[in-house]
Amino acid sequence: MKDQNQPNLFLEQVISAIRAVVGTGSAPLHEPHFGGNEWLYLKECLDSTFVSSVGKFVDRFEADLVDFTGAKYAVAVVNGTAALHIALLLAGVKNGDEVLIPALTFVATANAVKYCGATPHFVDSDKGHFGLDAKKLRDYLNSHTEQKLGLCINKSTGKVIRVIVPMHVFGHPADLEGLLAVASDFNIALVEDAAESLGSYYQDQHTGTFGLMGALSFNGNKTITTGGGGAILTNDETIARRAKHLTTTAKLAHPWEFRHDEVAYNYRMPNINAALGCAQLEQLQSMLDVKRELFHRYEASFIGLDGVQLVAEPAACRSNYWLQTLLLDDGYAHYRDELLKSTNATGLMTRPVWRLMHELEQFKDCPRMDLMGAESLEKRLINIPSSANLAS
């Protein structure tokens, strides 16, 4: 018979390990860090009266993103979902297509696919880096698809599988080398959902720059924030021009007339948000450094604790450690909900990973492969307090 005190002891040990790092007060999951020129740039923006889609900070923010990520082009938009929506459209996603995405992702990934009139096709996750399982996907595509006229066709539905969207979970890079090979071999475009991975690198190259495009997010809980905002990264000049045109209502340049040459989107990032982003980017490297320091402090605190491990960056990668994450051992998975209750009750904000996409009512009938890896991870992942402010 199991020791009935064991669960309580385990919960106490985990809470103590977190407390050893964050102290005795309340600790949010993630909060923005404002320690630079935010007030100065926002005041400049207000004084100039350029607070909407026109102003110098939008152009500067895009240029600063290019400098940091190494992408040739960046197009700033209102949020990460908008960035992914436009990226999928420009990758050729059409009404009735299918798009391969992780079942283990934030709902925005699936929503962006639906905005295009396409269907999410859910793929399993690797238990090591939490991104798409490239080997399992290759085996699945070999048995469930066929090639016709250079297109990948789902044999069950007859629909074109147009794009694959790896998502870099909690800032940890997915297996981009493996996934790029799958995309090439099966004639599928690759668009990265890099919403969580600004400052993360796969083999010394920034995430979001491997595929045809990458989508970033600057929501209030991300490593840097513009309040609400996102960006499309690409190395293709034609795509960059199209992205900017589509996200600015397809307005043709003219000194005063309003001419629009197609149905498009009012997705341009406002200047006031970009002003905040410019100040945040100036501090990004220092925030990445302190978030890495926070990881090492948690790592030391959790050494020797049975039943749980702190998630570290994958091999040959450098993660931004956006959200520090615990992975419960299989035999401890049933403690997850009690651990979530106990930590939040004591002022430590923790959360589970997202509900898997195929478990949501709106996506329950979408095609999917076997999802054993994602289903196991869903039961065992817990995010713990991760703000850069905690490392000070």
XYZ file of C-alpha atoms in Angstrom:
392
model
C 0.000 0.000 0.000
C 1.242 3.504 -0.857
C 2.161 5.905 1.897
C -0.830 8.261 2.109
C 1.487 11.084 3.170
C 3.568 10.786 -0.012
C 1.426 13.135 -2.159
C 1.497 15.849 0.504
C 5.253 15.465 0.888
C 5.765 15.717 -2.878
C 3.624 18.870 -3.110
C 5.503 20.441 -0.209
C 8.846 19.643 -1.813
C 7.864 21.202 -5.145
C 6.478 24.325 -3.492
C 9.603 24.640 -1.351
C 11.813 24.333 -4.434
C 9.910 27.143 -6.169
C 9.891 29.289 -3.027
C 13.656 28.916 -2.687
C 13.942 30.826 -5.964
C 11.079 33.353 -5.905
C 10.910 34.115 -2.185
C 7.938 34.277 0.151
C 5.649 36.715 -1.666
C 3.228 36.143 -4.499
C 4.791 35.366 -7.867
C 2.942 35.835 -11.174
C 3.458 33.401 -14.003
C 4.973 36.081 -16.209
C 4.881 39.851 -16.155
C 6.525 42.432 -18.405
C 9.750 44.127 -17.404
C 9.929 47.875 -18.041
C 13.383 49.140 -17.176
C 14.486 51.250 -20.128
C 13.239 53.984 -22.426
C 9.561 52.965 -22.436
C 8.275 56.173 -20.848
C 10.536 58.355 -23.018
C 9.482 56.756 -26.302
C 5.799 56.674 -25.384
C 5.924 60.376 -24.498
C 7.657 61.142 -27.791
C 4.930 59.224 -29.577
C 2.179 61.121 -27.738
C 3.860 64.495 -28.231
C 4.129 63.861 -31.968
C 0.414 62.798 -32.090
C 1.442 59.855 -34.308
C -0.074 57.036 -32.286
C -1.733 54.893 -34.959
C -0.363 53.070 -38.008
C 1.878 55.918 -39.227
C 5.013 56.960 -37.390
C 8.746 56.440 -37.138
C 8.643 53.806 -34.410
C 6.904 51.196 -36.584
C 9.636 51.343 -39.209
C 12.322 51.390 -36.521
C 10.815 48.412 -34.735
C 10.842 46.379 -37.943
C 14.469 47.347 -38.596
C 15.437 46.439 -35.035
C 13.766 43.033 -35.391
C 15.742 42.413 -38.576
C 18.961 43.320 -36.786
C 18.230 41.028 -33.852
C 16.833 37.962 -35.617
C 18.910 38.010 -38.769
C 15.825 37.813 -40.975
C 15.999 39.992 -44.076
C 12.530 41.464 -43.551
C 10.089 42.018 -40.700
C 6.503 43.271 -40.973
C 4.953 44.488 -37.722
C 1.276 43.673 -37.117
C -1.323 43.908 -34.352
C -0.755 40.469 -32.804
C 0.796 37.076 -33.350
C -2.423 35.537 -34.633
C -2.658 38.159 -37.366
C 0.967 37.460 -38.270
C 0.273 33.751 -38.623
C -2.961 34.364 -40.544
C -1.197 36.464 -43.179
C 1.776 34.106 -43.293
C -0.510 31.164 -44.074
C -2.313 33.108 -46.784
C 0.995 34.090 -48.384
C 2.194 30.475 -48.140
C -0.692 29.604 -50.445
C -3.243 28.188 -48.014
C -6.615 28.107 -49.738
C -10.167 27.378 -48.739
C -10.512 23.617 -48.294
C -6.800 22.917 -47.741
C -5.358 21.176 -44.701
C -2.552 22.549 -42.559
C -0.414 20.350 -40.304
C -0.172 21.852 -36.821
C 0.582 20.495 -33.350
C -2.265 19.280 -31.188
C -0.134 20.683 -28.357
C -0.297 24.419 -29.090
C -2.107 27.597 -28.151
C -5.506 27.906 -29.833
C -4.333 30.825 -32.007
C -2.404 28.402 -34.237
C -5.576 26.495 -35.090
C -7.679 29.656 -35.330
C -5.349 31.166 -37.928
C -5.780 28.063 -40.077
C -9.577 28.395 -39.877
C -9.378 32.088 -40.806
C -7.997 30.912 -44.161
C -10.947 28.567 -44.690
C -8.622 25.613 -44.171
C -8.730 22.677 -41.769
C -6.197 22.008 -39.001
C -4.664 18.535 -39.244
C -3.234 17.648 -35.851
C 0.232 16.171 -35.410
C 1.877 14.529 -32.396
C 4.629 16.080 -30.269
C 8.095 14.905 -29.353
C 8.419 14.225 -25.622
C 11.875 15.817 -25.540
C 11.424 19.292 -27.053
C 7.567 19.307 -27.172
C 7.540 20.403 -30.824
C 6.267 18.375 -33.775
C 7.652 14.847 -33.901
C 9.394 14.828 -37.290
C 10.062 11.089 -37.454
C 6.520 10.127 -36.501
C 5.141 12.682 -38.947
C 7.239 11.274 -41.782
C 5.936 7.766 -41.120
C 2.376 9.080 -40.951
C 2.639 11.001 -44.223
C 4.182 7.999 -45.964
C 1.128 5.890 -45.128
C -1.655 8.503 -45.268
C -0.767 10.766 -48.215
C 0.091 10.603 -51.883
C 1.729 12.957 -54.347
C -0.286 14.346 -57.252
C 1.041 17.059 -59.570
C 3.565 18.121 -56.970
C 1.003 18.384 -54.182
C 0.653 16.392 -50.971
C -2.832 14.868 -50.854
C -4.518 13.377 -47.798
C -5.751 10.001 -49.093
C -8.635 9.952 -46.606
C -10.090 13.386 -47.397
C -8.708 14.113 -50.851
C -7.594 17.549 -49.643
C -4.267 19.235 -50.271
C -1.950 19.407 -47.267
C -0.457 22.798 -48.027
C 1.627 23.893 -45.039
C 3.258 22.520 -41.912
C 3.450 24.814 -38.863
C 5.982 23.871 -36.189
C 5.473 25.746 -32.921
C 8.391 26.356 -30.555
C 6.743 25.454 -27.255
C 7.634 27.731 -24.311
C 10.541 29.042 -26.408
C 12.247 25.664 -26.936
C 13.078 25.172 -30.635
C 11.429 22.284 -32.447
C 13.383 19.842 -34.623
C 13.680 22.226 -37.556
C 16.201 20.147 -39.490
C 13.924 17.113 -39.386
C 10.790 19.088 -40.158
C 12.371 20.980 -43.054
C 13.366 17.633 -44.562
C 9.793 16.344 -44.187
C 8.399 19.521 -45.752
C 10.767 19.261 -48.707
C 10.228 15.556 -49.305
C 6.433 15.859 -49.247
C 6.128 19.183 -51.119
C 4.691 21.075 -48.153
C 5.610 24.659 -47.265
C 6.898 25.352 -43.751
C 5.753 28.373 -41.721
C 7.044 28.703 -38.153
C 4.831 29.666 -35.255
C 7.611 31.425 -33.351
C 5.213 33.373 -31.144
C 6.975 32.200 -27.974
C 10.553 31.998 -29.189
C 11.973 35.486 -29.708
C 15.585 35.087 -28.608
C 15.702 31.319 -29.236
C 18.176 29.693 -31.630
C 18.363 26.386 -33.443
C 21.963 25.564 -34.396
C 22.919 29.251 -33.968
C 20.147 30.538 -36.257
C 17.184 32.429 -34.840
C 13.835 30.649 -34.851
C 11.296 32.053 -37.276
C 13.905 32.373 -40.030
C 14.059 28.765 -41.285
C 10.770 28.410 -43.120
C 9.102 30.487 -45.775
C 7.962 32.790 -42.966
C 7.853 32.961 -39.193
C 5.285 34.593 -36.905
C 6.252 36.379 -33.672
C 4.075 37.618 -30.799
C 4.612 40.531 -28.403
C 1.638 40.016 -26.113
C 1.914 41.326 -22.553
C 3.141 37.962 -21.248
C 5.886 37.413 -23.829
C 9.623 37.934 -23.330
C 9.231 41.476 -24.681
C 5.915 43.206 -25.198
C 4.345 45.907 -27.313
C 1.125 45.577 -25.309
C -0.433 43.738 -28.216
C 1.548 43.029 -31.334
C 3.228 40.571 -33.632
C 5.479 40.378 -36.675
C 6.083 38.340 -39.796
C 9.702 37.386 -40.500
C 10.820 36.359 -43.970
C 13.879 36.327 -46.218
C 11.754 36.760 -49.349
C 11.407 40.352 -50.549
C 8.284 39.663 -52.600
C 6.556 38.036 -49.643
C 7.574 40.931 -47.381
C 6.081 43.476 -49.776
C 2.869 41.472 -50.075
C 2.659 41.075 -46.305
C 2.946 44.807 -45.736
C 0.384 45.543 -48.458
C -2.153 43.037 -47.132
C -1.755 44.204 -43.546
C -2.299 47.875 -44.434
C -5.725 47.412 -46.104
C -4.080 47.079 -49.551
C -3.854 50.863 -49.784
C -1.974 52.174 -52.793
C 0.518 54.954 -52.164
C -0.909 58.403 -52.928
C -0.525 61.820 -51.246
C -4.230 62.085 -50.407
C -6.494 59.635 -52.214
C -7.780 56.372 -50.749
C -7.241 53.637 -53.292
C -7.286 49.961 -52.327
C -6.702 47.277 -54.936
C -7.967 44.148 -53.110
C -9.784 42.942 -50.015
C -7.193 43.086 -47.246
C -6.685 43.524 -43.513
C -6.254 46.392 -41.069
C -3.433 44.607 -39.239
C -0.656 47.215 -39.129
C 0.960 47.678 -35.702
C 0.167 51.132 -34.234
C 3.083 53.508 -33.717
C 2.452 53.741 -29.968
C 2.811 49.970 -29.607
C 5.960 50.000 -31.720
C 7.418 52.731 -29.492
C 7.070 50.393 -26.533
C 8.596 47.588 -28.593
C 11.662 49.633 -29.534
C 12.402 50.287 -25.870
C 11.855 46.623 -25.054
C 14.165 45.404 -27.813
C 16.952 47.559 -26.408
C 16.773 45.425 -23.257
C 16.072 42.048 -24.854
C 19.523 40.538 -24.479
C 19.724 41.485 -20.813
C 16.257 39.988 -20.225
C 17.329 36.778 -21.945
C 20.390 36.664 -19.713
C 18.383 37.021 -16.492
C 15.786 34.469 -17.639
C 18.639 32.008 -18.218
C 19.918 32.851 -14.751
C 16.427 32.142 -13.403
C 16.517 28.730 -15.077
C 19.837 27.893 -13.416
C 18.486 28.927 -10.012
C 15.461 26.661 -10.476
C 17.759 23.912 -11.743
C 19.797 24.033 -8.552
C 16.662 24.136 -6.410
C 15.114 21.036 -8.022
C 18.231 18.864 -7.942
C 17.510 15.566 -6.220
C 13.737 15.957 -6.154
C 12.155 12.700 -7.333
C 9.128 12.652 -9.640
C 9.712 15.910 -11.483
C 12.267 17.508 -13.761
C 12.872 21.088 -14.833
C 12.720 21.349 -18.617
C 16.029 22.388 -20.222
C 16.745 23.575 -23.748
C 17.133 20.861 -26.429
C 20.569 19.838 -27.686
C 22.151 22.186 -30.251
C 19.642 24.879 -29.263
C 19.619 28.014 -27.172
C 16.186 28.675 -25.683
C 14.865 31.997 -24.465
C 13.341 30.197 -21.446
C 10.145 32.172 -21.916
C 8.243 29.979 -19.466
C 10.054 27.802 -16.958
C 8.438 24.379 -17.033
C 8.158 21.296 -14.874
C 7.618 17.845 -16.370
C 6.175 15.303 -13.954
C 7.307 11.704 -14.277
C 4.675 9.299 -15.599
C 4.112 7.886 -12.123
C 3.507 11.363 -10.707
C 1.150 12.696 -13.386
C -1.886 12.245 -11.132
C -0.457 14.890 -8.790
C -0.702 17.603 -11.454
C -4.077 19.099 -10.567
C -3.409 19.080 -6.837
C -0.063 20.737 -7.460
C -1.767 23.436 -9.541
C -4.303 24.040 -6.779
C -1.712 24.103 -4.009
C 0.720 26.461 -5.735
C -1.945 28.950 -6.804
C -3.479 28.858 -3.320
C -0.134 29.928 -1.842
C 0.394 32.833 -4.260
C 2.547 30.983 -6.764
C 0.913 31.327 -10.169
C 1.254 28.106 -12.137
C -0.694 26.725 -15.046
C -1.066 23.526 -17.064
C -0.254 23.326 -20.733
C -3.080 24.175 -23.133
C -5.953 21.767 -23.657
C -5.070 19.743 -26.761
C -6.693 21.184 -29.861
C -8.621 18.056 -30.854
C -10.246 18.061 -27.395
C -11.872 21.455 -28.095
C -15.420 21.298 -29.429
C -14.688 23.397 -32.509
C -11.827 21.143 -33.623
C -12.948 17.696 -32.480
C -13.734 16.475 -36.016
C -10.501 17.647 -37.615
C -8.129 15.006 -39.012
C -5.367 13.843 -36.713
C -2.684 11.244 -36.348
C -2.076 9.169 -33.228
C -1.378 11.719 -30.470
C 0.033 9.585 -27.672
C 3.014 11.872 -27.100
C 0.943 15.052 -26.844
C -1.637 13.334 -24.643
C 1.087 12.229 -22.241
C 2.654 15.688 -22.124
C -0.684 17.409 -21.525
C -1.079 15.480 -18.271
C 2.419 16.210 -16.986
C 3.476 19.775 -17.907
C 3.261 22.685 -15.473
C 4.543 26.224 -16.019
C 5.956 27.994 -12.975
C 6.739 31.697 -12.274
C 9.038 32.881 -15.068
C 9.246 36.669 -15.225
C 12.629 38.279 -15.773
C 11.808 40.387 -12.713
C 12.233 37.278 -10.521
C 15.938 37.031 -11.302
C 16.734 40.468 -9.895
